Every structure is written in structure tokens, then in C-alpha cells.
CSV table of C-alpha atoms and ligand atoms in Angstrom, one decimal:
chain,number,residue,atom,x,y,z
A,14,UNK,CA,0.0,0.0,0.0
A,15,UNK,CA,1.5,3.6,-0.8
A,16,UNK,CA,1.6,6.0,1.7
A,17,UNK,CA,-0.4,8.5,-0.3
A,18,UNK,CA,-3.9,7.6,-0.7
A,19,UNK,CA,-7.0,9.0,-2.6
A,20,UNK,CA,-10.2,10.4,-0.5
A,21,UNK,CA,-12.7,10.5,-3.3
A,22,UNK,CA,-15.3,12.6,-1.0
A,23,UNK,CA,-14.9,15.9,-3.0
A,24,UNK,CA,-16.1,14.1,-5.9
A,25,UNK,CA,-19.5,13.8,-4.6
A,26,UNK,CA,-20.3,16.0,-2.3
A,27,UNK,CA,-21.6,19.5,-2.8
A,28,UNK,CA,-19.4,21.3,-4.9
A,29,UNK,CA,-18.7,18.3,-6.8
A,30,UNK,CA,-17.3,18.2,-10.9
A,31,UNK,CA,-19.1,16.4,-13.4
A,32,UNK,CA,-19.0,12.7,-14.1
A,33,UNK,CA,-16.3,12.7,-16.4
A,34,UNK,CA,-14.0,15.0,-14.7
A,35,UNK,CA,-14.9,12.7,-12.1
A,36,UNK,CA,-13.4,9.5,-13.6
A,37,UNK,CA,-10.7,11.5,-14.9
A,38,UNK,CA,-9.4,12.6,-11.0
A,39,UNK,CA,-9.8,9.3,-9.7
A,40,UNK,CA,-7.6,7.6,-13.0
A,41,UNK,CA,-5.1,10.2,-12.3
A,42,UNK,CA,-4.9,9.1,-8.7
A,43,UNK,CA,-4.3,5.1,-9.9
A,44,UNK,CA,-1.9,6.5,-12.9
A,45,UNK,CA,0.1,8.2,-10.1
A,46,UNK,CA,0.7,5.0,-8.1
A,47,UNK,CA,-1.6,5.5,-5.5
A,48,UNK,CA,-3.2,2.1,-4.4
A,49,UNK,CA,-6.1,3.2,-2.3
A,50,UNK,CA,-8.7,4.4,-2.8
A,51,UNK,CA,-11.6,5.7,0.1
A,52,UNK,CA,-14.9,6.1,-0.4
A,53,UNK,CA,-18.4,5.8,1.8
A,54,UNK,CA,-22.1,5.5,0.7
A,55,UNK,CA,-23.2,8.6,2.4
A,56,UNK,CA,-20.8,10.4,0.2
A,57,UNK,CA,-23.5,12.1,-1.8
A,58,UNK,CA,-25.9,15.0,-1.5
A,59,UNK,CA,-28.3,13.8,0.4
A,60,UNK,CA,-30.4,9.9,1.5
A,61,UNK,CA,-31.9,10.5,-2.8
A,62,UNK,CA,-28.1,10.3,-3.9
A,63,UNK,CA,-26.5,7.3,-1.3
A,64,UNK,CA,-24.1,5.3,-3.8
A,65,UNK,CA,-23.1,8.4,-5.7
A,66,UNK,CA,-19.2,7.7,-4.8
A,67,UNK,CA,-19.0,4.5,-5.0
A,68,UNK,CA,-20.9,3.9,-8.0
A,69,UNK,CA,-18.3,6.7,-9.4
A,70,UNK,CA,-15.3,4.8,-8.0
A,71,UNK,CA,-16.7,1.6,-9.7
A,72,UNK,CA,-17.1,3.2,-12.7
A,73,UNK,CA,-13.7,5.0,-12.8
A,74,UNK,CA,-12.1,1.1,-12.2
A,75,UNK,CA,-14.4,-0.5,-14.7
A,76,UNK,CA,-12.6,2.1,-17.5
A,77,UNK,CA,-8.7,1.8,-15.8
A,78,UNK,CA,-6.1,0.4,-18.1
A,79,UNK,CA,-4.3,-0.9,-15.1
A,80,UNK,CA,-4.5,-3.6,-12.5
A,81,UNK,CA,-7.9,-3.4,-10.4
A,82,UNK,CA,-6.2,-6.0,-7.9
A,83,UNK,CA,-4.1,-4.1,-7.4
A,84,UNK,CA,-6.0,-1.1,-5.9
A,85,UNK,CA,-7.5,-1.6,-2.4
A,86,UNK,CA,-11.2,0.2,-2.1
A,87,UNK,CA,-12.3,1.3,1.2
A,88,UNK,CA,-16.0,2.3,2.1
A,89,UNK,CA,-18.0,2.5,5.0
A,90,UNK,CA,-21.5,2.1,6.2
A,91,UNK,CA,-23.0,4.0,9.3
A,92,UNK,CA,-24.2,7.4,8.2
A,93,UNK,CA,-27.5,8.5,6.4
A,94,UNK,CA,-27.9,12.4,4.9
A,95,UNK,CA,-31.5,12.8,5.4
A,96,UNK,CA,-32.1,16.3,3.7
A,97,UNK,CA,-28.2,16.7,3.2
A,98,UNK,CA,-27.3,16.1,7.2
A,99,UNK,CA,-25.0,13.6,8.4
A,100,UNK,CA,-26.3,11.9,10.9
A,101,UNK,CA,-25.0,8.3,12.7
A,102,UNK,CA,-27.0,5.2,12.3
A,103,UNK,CA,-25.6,2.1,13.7
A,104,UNK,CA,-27.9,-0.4,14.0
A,105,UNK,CA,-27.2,-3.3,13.1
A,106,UNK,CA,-30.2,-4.1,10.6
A,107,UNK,CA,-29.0,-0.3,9.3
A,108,UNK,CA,-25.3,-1.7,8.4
A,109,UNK,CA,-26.4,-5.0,7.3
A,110,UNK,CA,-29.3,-2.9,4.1
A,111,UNK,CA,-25.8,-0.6,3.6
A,112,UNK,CA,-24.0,-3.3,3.1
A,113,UNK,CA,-25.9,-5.3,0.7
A,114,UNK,CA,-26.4,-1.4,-1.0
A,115,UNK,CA,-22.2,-0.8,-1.2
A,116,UNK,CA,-21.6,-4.2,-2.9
A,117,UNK,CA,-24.0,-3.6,-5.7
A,118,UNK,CA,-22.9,0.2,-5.7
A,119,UNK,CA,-18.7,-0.9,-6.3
A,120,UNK,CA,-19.6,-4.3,-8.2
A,121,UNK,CA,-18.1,-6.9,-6.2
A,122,UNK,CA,-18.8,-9.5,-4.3
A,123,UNK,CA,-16.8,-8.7,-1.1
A,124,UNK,CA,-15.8,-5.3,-0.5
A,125,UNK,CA,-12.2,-5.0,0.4
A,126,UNK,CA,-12.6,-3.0,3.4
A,127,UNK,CA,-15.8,-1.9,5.5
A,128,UNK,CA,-15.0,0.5,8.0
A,129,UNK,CA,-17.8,1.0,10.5
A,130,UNK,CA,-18.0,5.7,10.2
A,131,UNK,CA,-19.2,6.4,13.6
A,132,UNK,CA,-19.9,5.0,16.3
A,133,UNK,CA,-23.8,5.6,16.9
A,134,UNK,CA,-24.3,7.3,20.7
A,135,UNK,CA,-27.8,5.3,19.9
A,136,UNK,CA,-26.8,1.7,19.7
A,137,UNK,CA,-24.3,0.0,22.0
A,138,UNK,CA,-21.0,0.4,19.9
A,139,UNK,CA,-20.5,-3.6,20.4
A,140,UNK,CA,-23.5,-4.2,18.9
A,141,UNK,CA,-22.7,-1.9,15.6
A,142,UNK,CA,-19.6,-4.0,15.3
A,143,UNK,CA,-20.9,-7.3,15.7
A,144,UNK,CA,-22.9,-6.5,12.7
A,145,UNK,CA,-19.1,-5.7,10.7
A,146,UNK,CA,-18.3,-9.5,12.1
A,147,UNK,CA,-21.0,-11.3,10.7
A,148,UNK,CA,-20.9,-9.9,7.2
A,149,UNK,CA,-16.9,-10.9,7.2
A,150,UNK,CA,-18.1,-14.3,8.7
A,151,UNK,CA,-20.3,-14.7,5.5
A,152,UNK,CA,-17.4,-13.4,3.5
A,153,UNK,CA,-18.6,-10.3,2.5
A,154,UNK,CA,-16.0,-7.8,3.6
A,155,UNK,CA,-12.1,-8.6,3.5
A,156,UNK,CA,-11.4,-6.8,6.3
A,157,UNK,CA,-13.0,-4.1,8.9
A,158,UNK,CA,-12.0,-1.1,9.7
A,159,UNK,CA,-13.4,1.7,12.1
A,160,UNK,CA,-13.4,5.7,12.0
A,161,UNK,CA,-13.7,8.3,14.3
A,162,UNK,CA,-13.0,6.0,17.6
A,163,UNK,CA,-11.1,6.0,20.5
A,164,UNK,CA,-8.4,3.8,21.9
A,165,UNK,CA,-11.0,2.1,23.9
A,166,UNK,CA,-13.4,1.8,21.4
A,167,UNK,CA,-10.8,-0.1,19.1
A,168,UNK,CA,-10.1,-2.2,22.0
A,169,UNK,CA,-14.0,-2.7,22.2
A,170,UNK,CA,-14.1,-3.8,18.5
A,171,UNK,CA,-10.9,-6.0,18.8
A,172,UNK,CA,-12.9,-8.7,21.1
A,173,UNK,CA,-15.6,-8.5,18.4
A,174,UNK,CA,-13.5,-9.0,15.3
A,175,UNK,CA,-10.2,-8.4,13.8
A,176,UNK,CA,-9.7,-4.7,13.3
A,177,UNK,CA,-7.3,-4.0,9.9
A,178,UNK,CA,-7.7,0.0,10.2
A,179,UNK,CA,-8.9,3.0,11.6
A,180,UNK,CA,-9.5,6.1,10.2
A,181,UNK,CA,-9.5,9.4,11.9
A,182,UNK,CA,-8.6,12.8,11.0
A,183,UNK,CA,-5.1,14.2,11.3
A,184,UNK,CA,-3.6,16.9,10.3
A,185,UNK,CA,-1.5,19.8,11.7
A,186,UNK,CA,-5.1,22.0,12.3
A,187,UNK,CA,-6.3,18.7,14.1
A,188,UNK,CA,-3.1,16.3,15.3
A,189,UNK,CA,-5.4,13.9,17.2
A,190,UNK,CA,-7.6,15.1,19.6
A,191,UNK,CA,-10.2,13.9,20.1
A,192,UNK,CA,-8.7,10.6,20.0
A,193,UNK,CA,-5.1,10.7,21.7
A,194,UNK,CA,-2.7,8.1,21.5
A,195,UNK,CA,-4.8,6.3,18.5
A,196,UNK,CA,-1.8,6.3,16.1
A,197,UNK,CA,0.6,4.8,18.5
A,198,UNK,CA,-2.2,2.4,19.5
A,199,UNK,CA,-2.8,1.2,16.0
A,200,UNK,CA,1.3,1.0,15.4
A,201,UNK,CA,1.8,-1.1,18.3
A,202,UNK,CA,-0.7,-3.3,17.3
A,203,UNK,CA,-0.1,-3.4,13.5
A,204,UNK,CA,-3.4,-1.6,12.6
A,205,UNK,CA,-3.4,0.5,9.4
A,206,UNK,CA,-4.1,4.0,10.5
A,207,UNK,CA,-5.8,6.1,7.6
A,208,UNK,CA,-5.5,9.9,8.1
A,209,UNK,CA,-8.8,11.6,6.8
A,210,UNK,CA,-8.8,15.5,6.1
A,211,UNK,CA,-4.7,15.8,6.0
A,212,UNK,CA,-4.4,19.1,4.6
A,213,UNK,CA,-7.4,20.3,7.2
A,214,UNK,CA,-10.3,19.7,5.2
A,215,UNK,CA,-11.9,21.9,2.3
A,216,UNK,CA,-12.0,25.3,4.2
A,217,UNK,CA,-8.6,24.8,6.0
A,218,UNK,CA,-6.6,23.5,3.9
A,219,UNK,CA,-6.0,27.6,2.3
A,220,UNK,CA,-4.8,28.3,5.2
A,221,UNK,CA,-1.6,26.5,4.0
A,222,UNK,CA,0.0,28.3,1.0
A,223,UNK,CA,1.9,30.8,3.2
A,224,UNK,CA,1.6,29.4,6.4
A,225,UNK,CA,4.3,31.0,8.1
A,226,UNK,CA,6.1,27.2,9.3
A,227,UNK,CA,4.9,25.4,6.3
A,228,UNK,CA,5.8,27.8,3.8
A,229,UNK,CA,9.5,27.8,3.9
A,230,UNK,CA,9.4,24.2,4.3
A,231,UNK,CA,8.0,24.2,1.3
A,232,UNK,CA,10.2,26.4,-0.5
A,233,UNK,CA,13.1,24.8,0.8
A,234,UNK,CA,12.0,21.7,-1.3
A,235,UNK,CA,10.5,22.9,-3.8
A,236,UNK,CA,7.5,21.4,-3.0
A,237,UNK,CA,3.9,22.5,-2.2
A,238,UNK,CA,2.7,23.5,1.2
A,239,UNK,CA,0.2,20.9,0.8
A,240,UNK,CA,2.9,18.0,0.0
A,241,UNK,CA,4.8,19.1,2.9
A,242,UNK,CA,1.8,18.3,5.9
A,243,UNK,CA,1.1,15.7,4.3
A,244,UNK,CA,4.5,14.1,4.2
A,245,UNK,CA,4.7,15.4,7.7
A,246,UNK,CA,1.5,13.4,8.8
A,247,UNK,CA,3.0,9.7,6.9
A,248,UNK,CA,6.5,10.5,8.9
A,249,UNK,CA,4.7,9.9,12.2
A,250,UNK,CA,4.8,6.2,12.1
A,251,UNK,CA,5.0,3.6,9.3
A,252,UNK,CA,1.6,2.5,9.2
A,253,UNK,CA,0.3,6.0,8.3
A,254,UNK,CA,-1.8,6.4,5.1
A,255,UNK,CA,-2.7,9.4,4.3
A,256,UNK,CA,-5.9,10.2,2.2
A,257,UNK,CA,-6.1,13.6,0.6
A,258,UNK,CA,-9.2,14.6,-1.3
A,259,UNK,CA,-9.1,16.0,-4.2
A,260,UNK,CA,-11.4,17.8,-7.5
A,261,UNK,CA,-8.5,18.1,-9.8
A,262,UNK,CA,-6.0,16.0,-11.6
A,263,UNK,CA,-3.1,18.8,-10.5
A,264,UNK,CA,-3.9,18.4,-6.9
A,265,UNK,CA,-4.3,14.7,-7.0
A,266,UNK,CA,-0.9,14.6,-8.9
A,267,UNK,CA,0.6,17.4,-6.2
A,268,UNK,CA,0.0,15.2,-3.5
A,269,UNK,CA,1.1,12.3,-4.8
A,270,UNK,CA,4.3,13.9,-5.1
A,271,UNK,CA,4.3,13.5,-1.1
A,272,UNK,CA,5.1,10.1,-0.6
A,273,UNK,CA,8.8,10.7,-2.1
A,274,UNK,CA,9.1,14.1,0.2
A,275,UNK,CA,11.5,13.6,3.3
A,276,UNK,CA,11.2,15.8,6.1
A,277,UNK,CA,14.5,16.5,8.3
A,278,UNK,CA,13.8,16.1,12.2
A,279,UNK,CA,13.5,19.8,12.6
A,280,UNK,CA,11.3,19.9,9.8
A,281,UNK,CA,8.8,17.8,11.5
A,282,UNK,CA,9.2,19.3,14.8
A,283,UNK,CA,8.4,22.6,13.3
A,284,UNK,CA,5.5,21.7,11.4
A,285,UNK,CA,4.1,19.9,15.1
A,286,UNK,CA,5.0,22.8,17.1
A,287,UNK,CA,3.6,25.3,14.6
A,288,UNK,CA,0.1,27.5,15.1
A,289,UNK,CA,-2.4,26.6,12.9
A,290,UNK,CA,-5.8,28.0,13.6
A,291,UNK,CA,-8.4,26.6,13.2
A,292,UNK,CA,-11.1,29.9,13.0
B,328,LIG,N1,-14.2,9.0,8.1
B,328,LIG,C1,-14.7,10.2,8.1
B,328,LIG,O1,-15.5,10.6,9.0
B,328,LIG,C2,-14.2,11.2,7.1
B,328,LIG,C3,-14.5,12.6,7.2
B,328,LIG,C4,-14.0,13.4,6.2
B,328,LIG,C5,-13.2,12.9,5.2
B,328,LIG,N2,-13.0,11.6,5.1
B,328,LIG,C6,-12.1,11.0,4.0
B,328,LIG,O2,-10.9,11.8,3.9
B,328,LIG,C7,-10.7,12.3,2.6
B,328,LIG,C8,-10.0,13.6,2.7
B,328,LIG,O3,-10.7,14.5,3.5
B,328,LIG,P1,-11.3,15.9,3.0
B,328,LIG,O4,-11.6,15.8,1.6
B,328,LIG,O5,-12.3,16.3,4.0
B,328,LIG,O6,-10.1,16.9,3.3
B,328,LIG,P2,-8.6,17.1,2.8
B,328,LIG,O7,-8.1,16.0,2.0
B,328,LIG,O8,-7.8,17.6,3.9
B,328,LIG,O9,-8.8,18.4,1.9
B,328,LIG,C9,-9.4,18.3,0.6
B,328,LIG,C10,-9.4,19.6,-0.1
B,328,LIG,O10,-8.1,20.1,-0.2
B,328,LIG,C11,-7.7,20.4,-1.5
B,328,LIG,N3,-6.4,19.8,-1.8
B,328,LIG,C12,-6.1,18.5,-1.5
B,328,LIG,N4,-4.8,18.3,-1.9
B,328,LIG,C13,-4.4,19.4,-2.4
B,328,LIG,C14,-3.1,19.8,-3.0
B,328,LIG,N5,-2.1,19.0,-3.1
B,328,LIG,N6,-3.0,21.1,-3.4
B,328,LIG,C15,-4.0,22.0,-3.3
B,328,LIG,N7,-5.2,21.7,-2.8
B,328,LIG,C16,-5.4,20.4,-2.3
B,328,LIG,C17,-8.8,19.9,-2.4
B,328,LIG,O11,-9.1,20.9,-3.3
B,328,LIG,P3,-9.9,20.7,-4.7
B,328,LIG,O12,-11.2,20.1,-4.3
B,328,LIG,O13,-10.0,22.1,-5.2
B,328,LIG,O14,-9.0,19.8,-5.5
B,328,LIG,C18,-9.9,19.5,-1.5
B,328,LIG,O15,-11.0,20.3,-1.6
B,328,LIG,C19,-12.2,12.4,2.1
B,328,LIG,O16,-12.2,12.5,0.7
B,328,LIG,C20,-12.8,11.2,2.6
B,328,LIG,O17,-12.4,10.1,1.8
B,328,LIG,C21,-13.4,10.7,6.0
């Protein structure tokens, strides 16, 4: 797996670029190496439009020159957007229908990774999981994954069922609160940890063109400000994948570019020390 991923949210959600460009970003995210791919059901506009992202993603493979078994796809199930909101919904019966909805949506038979979203403050979180075991049990999911936990929840889910990865956000604007000591947790216990929202997300990642720390950096290697955090967030420990989102082919393409960026010790220890508001 590279260390630089793609987060195909953009591509779906408000805001988002046509079909074609579309399939155009996400083929110039597997023509640049990268061999992930992430992607969620309730990446759409609203509960009319579940399967938008990963019926875009399926498409985009379906037309790639290259190796699709190569390329792992991640989704998730957990969410609904009724009238555009996000909102949790972890019942099991809930990610059992999703399920069944995400395998027809990407056209496979077993989805490579499920990764439960959220946990739901409305169902008891080991219930939500168990529902993640018994679809792997019947062989429809490779592996599981969960976002937006805690240490303890991950401990939680690891006397349920094997946990592969976790996704949470990371960044410089967010290192990892909520959720401290998650990274080192999933390193220590050879979990993939998926960084969502890197570069801060699609309002704060501006911010970083002339960030006053990341800037120079930046210059210094003639690299973009957005390459540097995110070659900053896969330095802090080897099972970091980071998963940038993206609506062009020159972003996609710019962050790529991060995986072969190496940050000098003072580098990184700038860029963790640094300010970076979050207003
Ligand atoms: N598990 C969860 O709860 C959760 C929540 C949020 C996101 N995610 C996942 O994480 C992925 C990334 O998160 P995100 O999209 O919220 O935030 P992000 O990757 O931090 O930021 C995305 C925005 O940054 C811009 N950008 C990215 N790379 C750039 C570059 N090299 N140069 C200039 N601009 C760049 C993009 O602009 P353009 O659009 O103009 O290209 C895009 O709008 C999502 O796609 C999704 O897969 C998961």
C-alpha cells in the first residue's frame, strides 16, 4: 500500500465536478501510483443520492487500463444524509441494508474493506460491530476497519472482530484530539491508521499556502505546502496512510508527489510545534 492515498469525497459532495472529470481525478490518482482508494455510501448530496461515490469509483475502475487488484477500495457504512445532514445510524439491521447497498454500488462480491463511520451514541458500539463481524463471517468484507474512535473503542471492537484500520482525522489543524494516542495504539498493534482531512479539510486547507512554518518548508523543497503536511502526517509512524481529497488532476498529482518528500527532524518538529488555527 502507498503511503499516499486518494479520499474520493470531493467528488461527490456538494461542490462536486461532473462525471467525467470525475473518472478523470480518480484515474489520475491510480496513474500516479496510488493504491487506495476511500470512499463511503453517504458520500452524496443527500439519502436520494446514497451510492453516488461508490458507484463513481466503480465506474472510474471499470474504465482503468491498469491492474484493479491491485487497488485496495475502502467504504463504509453508518451514516445517512437525510435532507443533506449527516447523521450516525448504527444499528445493526442499518449496516447489514448498507452493506448489501455498497456491494452492488462498487460491483463486487466482497468489499475490500468496511469500516464502521461512527460509532452511533444510539446503539451500544459492540452491537454496531458485531454486525461488521457477521458480514466478514459470511465473506462479504475482507477486512473491517473503524473511523472516528477511540483507543478504547478499538479495544472494544478487537474482542468482536479483527480490526485492519482505523480512520480518523489528522492533520496539523487537528493532530489527534479527540482521539489521543490512536496512532501509536494502531502502530503497536499493526493496525493500518488512515489519516482523513490531512491538509485540514476543504476550508482549512488555504490556510496553508503561506503558512508561516509550512511555507519555507515548502520552499526549501520545492514542494507544495500541501505535499509538505502531508509528508509530515505519513512520517509519524509507518503505518500511516494518508488520504487527501481532491477535485482536480493537478492536486491529485501534487500530492502524490508527497510520498517521495523527506522531512529533516527539525522539519517535523516545526511543522508539530507550529500555530495553525483553526477559526
Ligand atoms: N471518516 C470520516 O469521517 C471522514 C470525514 C471526512 C473525510 N474523510 C475522507 O478523507 C478524505 C479527505 O478529507 P477531506 O476531503 O475532508 O479533506 P482534505 O483532503 O484535507 O482536503 C481536501 C481539499 O483540499 C484540497 N487539496 C487536496 N490536496 C491538495 C493539493 N495537493 N494542493 C492543493 N489543494 C489540495 C482539495 O481541493 P480541490 O477540491 O479544489 O481539488 C480538497 O477540496 C475524504 O475524501 C474522505 O475520503 C473521512
Amino acid at each position: 500500500m502507498t503511503a499516499v492515498g486518494f479520499g474520493a469525497m470531493p467528488l461527490s459532495t456538494s461542490g462536486r465536478p461532473d462525471e467525467a472529470q470525475g473518472v478523470k481525478v480518480i484515474h489520475s490518482a491510480l496513474d500516479a501510483g496510488m493504491t487506495l482508494i476511500d470512499t463511503a455510501d453517504v458520500y452524496c448530496l443527500d439519502d436520494n443520492d446514497i451510492g453516488h461515490n461508490e458507484r463513481l469509483v466503480a465506474k472510474a475502475l471499470a474504465a482503468w487500463s491498469g491492474d484493479r487488484d491491485s487497488i485496495l477500495v475502502a467504504t463504509k457504512g453508518g451514516l445517512t444524509r437525510p435532507g443533506g445532514r449527516w447523521e450516525t445510524d448504527g444499528r445493526p439491521a442499518h449496516i447489514r441494508a448498507a452493506c448489501e447497498r455498497s456491494l452492488k454500488a462498487l460491483r463486487v462480491d466482497t468489499i475490500d474493506l468496511y469500516q464502521f463511520h461512527a460509532p452511533d451514541p444510539a446503539v451500544p458500539f459492540a452491537d454496531s460491530v458485531g454486525a461488521f463481524a457477521e458480514l466478514r463471517q459470511e465473506g462479504k468484507l475482507r477486512w473491517v476497519g473503524l473511523s472516528n474512535v477511540s483507543v478504547n473503542e478499538i479495544e472494544t471492537a478487537q474482542g468482536i472482530v479483527e480490526v485492519a484500520a482505523v480512520q480518523n482525522r489528522f492533520s496539523p489543524f487537528f493532530h489527534e484530539l479527540p482521539h489521543d494516542g490512536v496512532i501509536k495504539y494502531c502502530t503497536d498493534n499493526k493496525i493500518g491508521y488512515l489519516a482523513y482531512s490531512p491538509v485540514g479539510g476543504g476550508r482549512l486547507n488555504k490556510k496553508l499556502p503561506g503558512h508561516p512554518v509550512v511555507g519555507p518548508i515548502a520552499e526549501a523543497h520545492s514542494a507544495s505546502t500541501h505535499a509538505v503536511v502531508l509528508a509530515w502526517a505519513v512520517a509519524r509512524a509507518p503505518n500511516v496512510i494518508v488520504i487527501p481529497g481532491a477535485r482536480t488532476v493537478e492536486h491529485v498529482l501534487d500530492s502524490a508527489g508527497a510520498a517521495e518528500l523527506e522531512l529533516s527532524p527539525e522539519e517535523l518538529q516545526a511543522i508539530e510545534e507550529g500555530e495553525f488555527s483553526t477559526a
